[in-house]
Coordinates of C-alpha atoms and ligand atoms in Angstrom, one line a residue:
M1 CA 83.9 68.3 2.6
Q2 CA 83.4 64.6 2.9
E3 CA 80.2 64.2 0.9
K4 CA 78.4 61.1 1.8
E5 CA 78.4 58.5 -0.9
G6 CA 75.3 58.4 -2.9
N7 CA 74.5 62.0 -2.0
T8 CA 75.6 63.5 -5.3
P9 CA 73.0 65.9 -6.8
M10 CA 72.8 64.0 -10.1
E11 CA 71.2 60.9 -8.4
R12 CA 68.2 62.7 -7.0
E13 CA 66.2 65.9 -6.8
S14 CA 68.5 68.8 -5.9
R15 CA 70.0 68.6 -2.5
L16 CA 68.8 71.0 0.2
V17 CA 71.3 73.3 1.9
V18 CA 70.0 75.1 4.9
V19 CA 71.9 78.0 6.5
S20 CA 71.0 79.4 9.9
N21 CA 72.8 80.9 12.8
R22 CA 72.3 77.8 15.0
V23 CA 71.9 74.3 13.5
G24 CA 69.9 71.2 14.5
P25 CA 69.1 69.1 16.4
L26 CA 68.2 66.6 13.7
S27 CA 66.3 64.2 15.9
D28 CA 63.6 65.3 18.2
E29 CA 63.6 63.8 21.6
G30 CA 61.3 66.4 22.8
K31 CA 63.9 69.2 22.7
A32 CA 63.7 70.6 19.2
G33 CA 61.4 73.4 18.3
G34 CA 59.0 73.2 15.3
L35 CA 61.4 74.9 13.0
A36 CA 64.2 72.4 13.6
V37 CA 61.7 69.5 13.2
G38 CA 60.3 70.9 9.9
L39 CA 63.8 71.5 8.5
A40 CA 65.2 68.2 9.7
D41 CA 62.4 66.4 8.1
A42 CA 62.9 68.2 4.7
L43 CA 66.7 67.6 4.9
R44 CA 66.2 63.9 5.6
R45 CA 63.8 63.4 2.8
R46 CA 66.0 65.1 0.1
G47 CA 69.4 64.6 1.7
G48 CA 71.2 67.7 2.5
L49 CA 73.5 69.9 4.5
W50 CA 72.7 72.2 7.4
F51 CA 75.4 74.9 7.9
G52 CA 75.8 77.5 10.7
W53 CA 77.6 78.6 13.8
S54 CA 78.9 76.0 16.2
G55 CA 77.9 78.2 19.2
E56 CA 81.6 78.2 20.2
T57 CA 84.3 80.8 20.0
S58 CA 88.0 80.2 19.1
E59 CA 91.0 82.2 18.0
A60 CA 90.5 81.0 14.5
G61 CA 86.8 82.0 14.4
T62 CA 85.2 81.6 11.0
T63 CA 88.5 80.2 9.7
S64 CA 88.3 77.3 12.2
E65 CA 88.2 73.8 10.9
A66 CA 84.5 72.9 10.2
K67 CA 82.9 70.4 12.5
T68 CA 80.8 67.8 10.7
E69 CA 78.2 65.5 12.1
V70 CA 76.6 63.0 9.7
E71 CA 73.2 61.4 10.2
G72 CA 72.1 59.3 7.2
D73 CA 72.0 61.5 4.2
V74 CA 72.2 64.7 6.2
S75 CA 75.4 66.6 7.3
L76 CA 75.5 69.2 10.0
V77 CA 78.5 71.5 9.3
T78 CA 79.4 74.2 11.8
I79 CA 82.2 76.7 12.2
D80 CA 83.3 78.8 15.2
M81 CA 83.5 82.6 15.5
T82 CA 86.0 84.7 17.4
E83 CA 84.9 86.6 20.5
P84 CA 85.0 89.9 18.6
Q85 CA 82.9 88.3 15.8
V86 CA 80.3 87.2 18.3
A87 CA 80.3 90.6 20.0
G88 CA 80.0 92.6 16.7
F89 CA 78.0 90.3 14.5
Y90 CA 75.7 88.6 16.9
L91 CA 75.3 90.6 20.1
G92 CA 75.9 93.9 18.4
Y93 CA 74.5 94.2 15.0
A94 CA 72.0 91.2 14.9
N95 CA 70.6 91.7 18.4
R96 CA 71.1 95.4 19.2
S97 CA 70.5 96.9 15.7
L98 CA 68.4 94.6 13.6
W99 CA 66.3 92.9 16.2
P100 CA 64.8 96.1 17.7
L101 CA 64.6 97.8 14.3
L102 CA 62.6 94.9 12.8
H103 CA 60.4 94.8 15.9
Y104 CA 59.5 98.5 15.4
R105 CA 61.6 99.6 18.5
L106 CA 63.6 102.5 17.1
D107 CA 64.0 103.7 20.7
L108 CA 66.1 100.6 21.6
V109 CA 68.2 100.5 18.4
R110 CA 72.0 101.0 18.7
F111 CA 74.0 101.5 15.5
D112 CA 77.7 101.4 15.4
R113 CA 80.0 101.2 12.5
E114 CA 82.3 98.5 14.0
S115 CA 79.4 96.0 14.5
E116 CA 78.1 96.7 11.0
R117 CA 81.5 96.0 9.6
M118 CA 81.7 92.7 11.6
Y119 CA 78.2 91.7 10.5
R120 CA 79.2 92.2 6.8
D121 CA 82.5 90.3 7.4
V122 CA 80.8 87.4 9.1
N123 CA 78.3 87.1 6.3
R124 CA 81.1 87.2 3.8
E125 CA 83.1 84.6 5.7
F126 CA 80.1 82.2 6.1
A127 CA 79.5 82.5 2.4
R128 CA 83.2 81.7 1.6
R129 CA 83.2 78.7 3.9
L130 CA 79.8 77.5 2.6
M131 CA 81.2 77.6 -1.0
E132 CA 83.5 74.7 0.0
H133 CA 80.5 72.5 0.5
I134 CA 78.0 73.4 -2.3
S135 CA 77.5 73.2 -6.0
D136 CA 75.2 75.0 -8.4
E137 CA 72.8 72.1 -8.4
D138 CA 72.0 72.6 -4.7
L139 CA 69.0 74.5 -3.4
V140 CA 70.3 76.9 -0.8
W141 CA 67.8 78.2 1.8
V142 CA 69.2 80.9 4.2
H143 CA 67.3 81.8 7.4
D144 CA 66.7 84.9 9.3
Y145 CA 68.1 88.4 10.1
H146 CA 71.6 87.1 10.8
F147 CA 72.3 86.6 7.2
F148 CA 70.8 89.3 5.0
F149 CA 74.1 89.7 3.1
L150 CA 75.0 86.0 2.7
G151 CA 73.2 85.4 -0.5
D152 CA 74.8 88.3 -2.2
E153 CA 78.2 87.2 -1.0
L154 CA 77.5 83.7 -2.5
R155 CA 76.7 85.3 -5.8
K156 CA 79.9 87.3 -5.8
L157 CA 81.8 84.1 -5.2
G158 CA 80.1 82.6 -8.3
F159 CA 77.2 80.6 -6.9
R160 CA 74.6 80.3 -9.6
G161 CA 72.1 77.9 -8.1
R162 CA 68.7 78.7 -6.6
L163 CA 68.9 80.8 -3.5
G164 CA 66.1 81.4 -1.0
F165 CA 65.8 83.5 2.1
F166 CA 63.2 83.4 4.9
L167 CA 62.8 86.1 7.5
H168 CA 61.4 84.7 10.8
I169 CA 60.8 88.1 12.4
P170 CA 58.8 91.1 11.1
F171 CA 60.0 93.5 8.4
S172 CA 59.4 97.1 9.6
P173 CA 57.7 99.8 7.6
P174 CA 60.0 101.4 5.0
E175 CA 60.1 104.8 6.8
M176 CA 61.4 103.0 9.9
F177 CA 63.7 100.5 8.2
A178 CA 65.3 103.5 6.4
A179 CA 66.8 104.5 9.8
L180 CA 69.3 101.7 9.4
P181 CA 72.5 103.3 8.0
A182 CA 73.0 100.2 5.8
A183 CA 69.3 99.9 4.8
N184 CA 69.7 100.4 1.0
D185 CA 72.7 98.1 0.8
M186 CA 70.9 95.5 2.8
V187 CA 67.7 95.4 0.7
H188 CA 69.9 95.5 -2.5
A189 CA 71.7 92.5 -1.1
M190 CA 68.4 90.7 -0.4
L191 CA 67.6 91.0 -4.1
A192 CA 70.4 88.5 -4.7
Y193 CA 68.0 85.8 -3.5
D194 CA 65.6 84.3 -6.0
L195 CA 62.8 84.0 -3.4
V196 CA 62.4 86.0 -0.2
G197 CA 59.8 84.6 2.3
F198 CA 58.0 86.5 5.0
Q199 CA 55.6 85.4 7.8
T200 CA 52.7 87.8 6.9
Q201 CA 51.4 90.0 4.2
N202 CA 52.2 93.0 6.3
D203 CA 56.0 92.1 6.3
R204 CA 56.0 91.4 2.6
R205 CA 54.3 94.6 1.8
N206 CA 56.8 96.6 4.0
F207 CA 59.6 95.0 2.0
A208 CA 58.0 95.5 -1.4
N209 CA 57.3 99.2 -0.4
F210 CA 60.9 99.7 0.6
C211 CA 62.0 98.4 -2.8
K212 CA 59.4 100.6 -4.5
H213 CA 59.8 103.9 -2.6
E214 CA 63.4 103.8 -1.6
L215 CA 65.1 101.9 -4.4
H216 CA 62.8 103.0 -7.3
G217 CA 61.6 99.5 -7.9
H218 CA 58.3 98.1 -9.1
K219 CA 55.8 95.7 -7.7
E220 CA 54.8 93.1 -10.3
P221 CA 52.1 90.4 -10.5
D222 CA 52.6 87.1 -8.7
D223 CA 54.4 88.7 -5.8
Y224 CA 57.4 89.7 -8.0
V225 CA 59.4 92.8 -7.2
R226 CA 61.7 94.4 -9.8
V227 CA 64.6 96.7 -8.9
G228 CA 67.1 97.5 -11.7
D229 CA 68.0 94.2 -13.4
R230 CA 66.9 92.1 -10.4
H231 CA 63.5 90.4 -10.6
I232 CA 62.7 88.3 -7.5
Q233 CA 59.7 86.8 -5.8
A234 CA 58.7 88.1 -2.3
K235 CA 56.0 85.8 -0.9
V236 CA 54.3 84.9 2.4
F237 CA 54.9 81.5 4.1
P238 CA 53.3 81.5 7.6
I239 CA 55.4 79.1 9.7
G240 CA 53.6 76.2 11.5
I241 CA 54.5 73.7 14.2
D242 CA 54.7 69.9 14.3
A243 CA 51.2 69.8 15.6
E244 CA 50.9 65.9 15.8
S245 CA 54.0 65.6 17.9
F246 CA 53.0 68.4 20.1
A247 CA 49.5 66.9 20.7
E248 CA 51.3 63.6 21.6
F249 CA 53.6 65.4 24.0
A250 CA 50.6 66.9 25.7
A251 CA 49.1 63.5 26.2
S252 CA 52.4 62.0 27.5
D253 CA 52.9 60.9 31.2
E254 CA 55.5 63.6 31.6
A255 CA 53.0 66.2 30.5
E256 CA 50.3 64.8 32.8
E257 CA 52.7 64.8 35.8
N258 CA 53.5 68.5 35.1
A259 CA 49.9 69.4 34.6
A260 CA 49.1 67.7 37.9
M261 CA 51.9 69.5 39.7
L262 CA 50.6 72.8 38.4
R263 CA 47.1 72.1 39.5
N264 CA 48.2 71.0 43.0
S265 CA 50.4 74.0 43.5
I266 CA 47.6 76.4 42.7
G267 CA 44.8 74.6 44.6
G268 CA 41.4 75.4 43.1
S269 CA 42.6 78.6 41.2
L270 CA 42.1 78.9 37.5
P271 CA 45.5 78.7 35.8
I272 CA 46.6 81.4 33.4
V273 CA 49.9 80.8 31.6
G274 CA 52.4 82.7 29.5
V275 CA 55.5 81.2 27.8
D276 CA 58.1 83.4 26.3
R277 CA 61.8 84.0 26.1
L278 CA 62.3 87.1 28.3
D279 CA 62.4 89.5 25.4
Y280 CA 60.9 93.1 25.1
S281 CA 59.1 92.2 21.9
K282 CA 56.9 89.7 23.7
G283 CA 54.9 92.3 25.7
I284 CA 55.4 90.6 29.0
I285 CA 55.3 93.9 31.0
E286 CA 52.0 94.9 29.2
R287 CA 50.6 91.5 29.9
F288 CA 51.2 91.7 33.7
T289 CA 50.0 95.3 33.8
G290 CA 46.8 93.9 32.3
F291 CA 46.7 91.1 34.9
E292 CA 47.1 93.6 37.7
R293 CA 44.2 95.6 36.2
L294 CA 42.1 92.4 36.2
L295 CA 42.7 92.1 40.0
E296 CA 41.8 95.8 40.5
D297 CA 38.7 95.9 38.2
Y298 CA 37.4 92.4 38.9
P299 CA 38.2 91.8 42.6
D300 CA 36.1 88.6 42.7
R301 CA 39.0 87.1 40.8
I302 CA 41.4 87.7 43.7
G303 CA 42.3 84.3 45.2
K304 CA 40.6 82.5 42.3
V305 CA 43.2 82.8 39.5
Q306 CA 46.9 82.2 39.3
F307 CA 49.4 83.2 36.7
M308 CA 52.3 80.9 35.8
Q309 CA 54.8 82.6 33.5
V310 CA 57.5 80.5 32.0
A311 CA 60.2 83.0 30.9
P312 CA 63.6 81.4 30.1
L313 CA 66.3 84.1 30.2
S314 CA 67.5 85.2 26.8
R315 CA 70.4 87.3 25.5
S316 CA 71.5 88.1 29.1
E317 CA 74.7 89.7 27.7
V318 CA 72.7 92.5 26.2
E319 CA 71.9 95.5 28.4
E320 CA 68.3 96.0 27.3
Y321 CA 67.5 92.4 28.4
V322 CA 69.0 92.9 31.8
D323 CA 66.9 96.0 32.2
L324 CA 63.8 94.1 31.1
R325 CA 64.4 91.4 33.6
G326 CA 64.7 94.0 36.4
E327 CA 61.5 95.6 35.3
F328 CA 59.6 92.3 35.0
E329 CA 60.7 91.1 38.4
G330 CA 59.8 94.4 39.9
L331 CA 56.3 94.4 38.4
V332 CA 55.7 90.8 39.5
G333 CA 57.0 91.6 43.0
R334 CA 54.6 94.6 43.2
I335 CA 51.6 92.5 42.1
N336 CA 52.4 89.7 44.6
G337 CA 53.1 92.3 47.3
R338 CA 49.7 94.1 46.7
F339 CA 47.5 91.1 46.4
A340 CA 49.0 87.9 47.9
S341 CA 47.6 86.4 51.1
L342 CA 48.9 83.6 53.3
E343 CA 47.3 80.9 51.2
W344 CA 47.5 82.5 47.7
T345 CA 50.2 84.1 45.5
P346 CA 48.9 85.6 42.2
V347 CA 52.0 85.2 40.0
H348 CA 54.6 82.5 39.7
I349 CA 57.6 82.9 37.4
M350 CA 60.0 80.3 36.2
T351 CA 63.1 81.4 34.4
T352 CA 64.6 77.9 34.0
G353 CA 63.5 76.2 30.8
L354 CA 61.2 73.2 30.7
S355 CA 61.3 70.1 28.5
R356 CA 58.8 70.3 25.6
R357 CA 56.7 67.6 27.2
A358 CA 56.5 69.4 30.5
L359 CA 55.6 72.6 28.6
A360 CA 52.9 70.8 26.7
G361 CA 51.5 69.7 30.1
I362 CA 51.4 73.2 31.4
Y363 CA 49.6 74.4 28.2
R364 CA 47.0 71.7 28.6
A365 CA 46.4 72.5 32.3
A366 CA 45.8 76.2 31.5
R367 CA 42.4 77.8 31.4
V368 CA 43.9 80.8 29.6
C369 CA 47.1 81.3 27.6
M370 CA 48.3 84.9 27.1
V371 CA 50.3 85.7 24.0
T372 CA 50.7 89.4 23.9
P373 CA 53.7 90.5 21.8
L374 CA 54.1 94.1 20.8
R375 CA 55.4 92.8 17.5
D376 CA 56.1 89.1 16.6
G377 CA 57.0 87.4 13.3
M378 CA 54.6 84.5 14.0
N379 CA 54.6 83.3 17.6
L380 CA 54.7 79.5 17.9
V381 CA 53.6 79.5 21.5
A382 CA 50.1 80.4 20.3
K383 CA 50.0 77.4 18.0
E384 CA 51.5 75.0 20.5
F385 CA 48.9 76.0 23.1
I386 CA 46.2 75.1 20.6
A387 CA 47.8 71.8 19.7
A388 CA 48.1 70.8 23.3
Q389 CA 44.5 71.3 24.4
D390 CA 42.1 68.5 25.4
E391 CA 38.9 68.7 23.3
A392 CA 36.8 67.9 26.3
D393 CA 38.0 71.1 28.1
P394 CA 40.0 73.4 26.0
G395 CA 41.6 76.6 27.3
V396 CA 41.2 80.1 25.8
L397 CA 43.9 81.8 23.8
I398 CA 44.3 85.6 24.3
L399 CA 46.4 86.8 21.3
S400 CA 47.9 90.1 20.4
R401 CA 46.8 91.8 17.2
F402 CA 50.5 92.4 16.6
A403 CA 51.5 88.7 16.4
G404 CA 51.9 87.2 12.9
A405 CA 49.8 84.3 14.2
R406 CA 46.8 86.6 14.4
A407 CA 46.2 86.2 10.6
E408 CA 45.4 82.5 11.1
L409 CA 44.1 82.3 14.7
A410 CA 41.3 84.8 14.3
E411 CA 39.1 82.8 16.8
A412 CA 41.3 83.7 19.7
L413 CA 40.4 86.7 21.9
I414 CA 42.3 89.4 20.0
V415 CA 43.8 92.2 22.1
N416 CA 45.8 95.3 21.8
P417 CA 48.4 94.8 24.5
F418 CA 48.9 98.5 25.0
A419 CA 45.2 98.9 26.0
T420 CA 45.4 97.7 29.6
D421 CA 41.7 97.9 30.3
D422 CA 40.9 95.8 27.2
V423 CA 43.5 93.2 28.2
A424 CA 41.9 92.9 31.7
A425 CA 38.4 92.7 30.1
A426 CA 39.6 90.0 27.7
L427 CA 41.1 88.0 30.6
E428 CA 37.8 88.3 32.5
R429 CA 35.9 87.2 29.4
A430 CA 38.3 84.2 28.9
L431 CA 38.0 83.1 32.5
A432 CA 34.2 83.3 32.3
M433 CA 33.8 81.7 28.9
P434 CA 31.4 78.8 28.7
L435 CA 32.7 75.4 27.7
E436 CA 30.7 75.3 24.4
E437 CA 32.2 78.6 23.2
R438 CA 35.7 77.5 24.2
Q439 CA 35.3 74.3 22.2
E440 CA 33.9 76.1 19.2
R441 CA 36.7 78.6 19.0
W442 CA 39.4 76.0 19.7
R443 CA 38.1 73.6 17.0
A444 CA 38.4 76.3 14.4
M445 CA 41.9 77.1 15.4
R446 CA 42.9 73.5 15.8
D447 CA 42.0 72.7 12.2
K448 CA 44.3 75.5 11.0
V449 CA 47.2 74.5 13.3
F450 CA 47.0 70.9 12.1
A451 CA 46.7 71.9 8.5
N452 CA 49.5 74.4 8.2
T453 CA 52.3 72.5 10.0
A454 CA 56.1 73.0 10.0
A455 CA 56.4 70.3 7.3
V456 CA 53.8 72.0 5.1
W457 CA 55.6 75.4 5.5
C458 CA 58.9 73.8 4.5
R459 CA 57.4 72.0 1.5
N460 CA 55.7 75.2 0.3
F461 CA 58.8 77.2 0.5
I462 CA 61.0 74.6 -1.2
E463 CA 58.4 74.2 -4.0
A464 CA 58.3 77.9 -4.6
L465 CA 62.1 78.1 -4.6
E466 CA 62.4 75.2 -7.1
K467 CA 60.0 77.1 -9.4
S468 CA 61.9 80.4 -9.1
G469 CA 64.4 81.3 -11.8
S470 CA 68.1 81.5 -10.8
A471 CA 69.9 84.7 -10.9
P472 CA 71.9 86.0 -13.8
S473 CA 75.2 84.2 -14.0
G474 CA 77.5 84.9 -11.1
K475 CA 76.2 88.3 -10.6
G476 CA 76.4 90.2 -7.3
V477 CA 73.9 93.0 -6.9
Ligands
GDG501 C1 61.3 83.6 16.1 C2 60.3 84.7 15.9 C3 58.6 83.0 15.0 C4 59.9 78.8 25.3 N1 60.1 78.6 26.6 C5 60.5 77.3 26.6 C6 60.5 76.8 25.3 N2 60.1 77.7 24.5 C7 59.9 77.6 23.1 C8 58.4 77.7 22.7 C9 58.4 78.0 21.2 C10 59.7 78.8 21.1 O1 60.5 78.6 22.3 C11 59.5 80.3 21.0 O2 59.0 80.5 19.7 P1 58.3 81.9 19.3 O3 57.7 81.7 18.0 O4 57.4 82.3 20.3 O5 59.5 82.9 19.3 P2 61.0 83.3 18.9 O6 62.0 82.4 19.7 O7 61.2 84.7 19.1 O8 61.2 82.9 17.3 C12 58.8 84.2 16.0 C13 59.7 82.0 15.2 O9 61.0 82.6 15.1 C14 59.6 80.9 14.1 O10 59.6 81.4 12.8 O11 57.4 82.4 15.3 O12 57.9 85.2 15.7 O13 60.5 85.8 16.8 O14 58.6 76.8 20.5 O15 57.8 76.5 23.0 N3 60.8 75.5 25.0 C15 61.2 74.7 26.0 N4 61.2 75.1 27.3 C16 60.9 76.4 27.7 O16 61.0 76.8 28.8 N5 61.5 73.4 25.8

């Protein structure tokens, strides 16, 4: 690779190398999510490389020529995949085996040998291509469930530097994870990393318990886990957002225009909002079942509240997502059909994405935001909603007990999304909540959202990785 001059590891603290399925963007013009902002910030500070999939397919696939974009001291390097690689690795194994399994949805899991083989191949190929760009002085940080095997492949290819992994989604309980035919191999491969990060204590415990009960390992002090000759740290790093920028977005003209449009379109109704990729883990069906129950049990609310659900389509090539869309649209149609009048429609849905400023405006205009996943690594929407509020008139967050964010945002109204009556009662309580209580709860959550930002999360992980010992020389596990 064409290293930028002055970017040699000897001249500064070790260079950061980030690996994730999708890379960038490096500069935030209101498009990047908190994760990209946090990582871009860390990469810019230390100089570094961000490596991943170009998002394109070609005949050459992972053997395609790497595309490199350079901005200051940071390079974005991407490679293509072939169509079968995307089908097997990404749509198949990552999204139809691992995603449902790690979100506790064994009923939706599909295993097939061919996609597992492709997943392993793509991990090996990405490792091989990454080796062209890195040296043992680099700090390599691999992200998410697409690349469980990548670290082990790097070790087999001789990489001896520090190697970290962060899982953005939950880690299911050992009894459930064991249903994956490759479960033991996969966790063995994770032990090639020096540091493995999770969103919550629950995820970390599930991983450590798998090591203990299935791989005959041991839990040790300071979050260490030992299995055979591998001794690695498994720690919790709850991810945050770029709260300052989000609060600025919420106060921007574009946000104000969108907030005004929302208020105009719903007349005097109180706005309830939801913002989620259309994904079965997000509990969207359960949320609207709860909303329907509100209109049944608290009929005074009919004509007085309106639900705006932003639900950009996601993974539309995967059957379960097509089914979910049909179910969601059917449910919303039923609610609107049952309760709408000439001058009022209870639910509006938007499946086209919004800019981050427009989104911040919608959050700010909302009286209630519903975040009701059935299982979620963290859930950044909950934190963005808090960052976007106006202190003079903050909205109320209803948060699922199954979202990772629940550990920090304890002042939200916590619900079990499966308990429809309780969801309806929480909605009623949120709609009726006096200003003083709304402010009190919001201030407590705001302090946490502004303290544990994306930048802090990045810094904490990198510091822990720097302190971790590197693996025994050139050893695959
Ligand atoms: C994974 C884990 C973990 C949504 N609609 C629009 C839009 N969004 C943005 C939100 C938020 C992001 O998408 C969604 O973040 P989440 O955290 O809710 O969920 P996942 O995508 O599932 O992410 C999750 C996360 O990784 C980070 O570790 O929290 O648990 O599943 O930022 O604002 N953004 C724009 N328009 C939309 O219409 N611009």
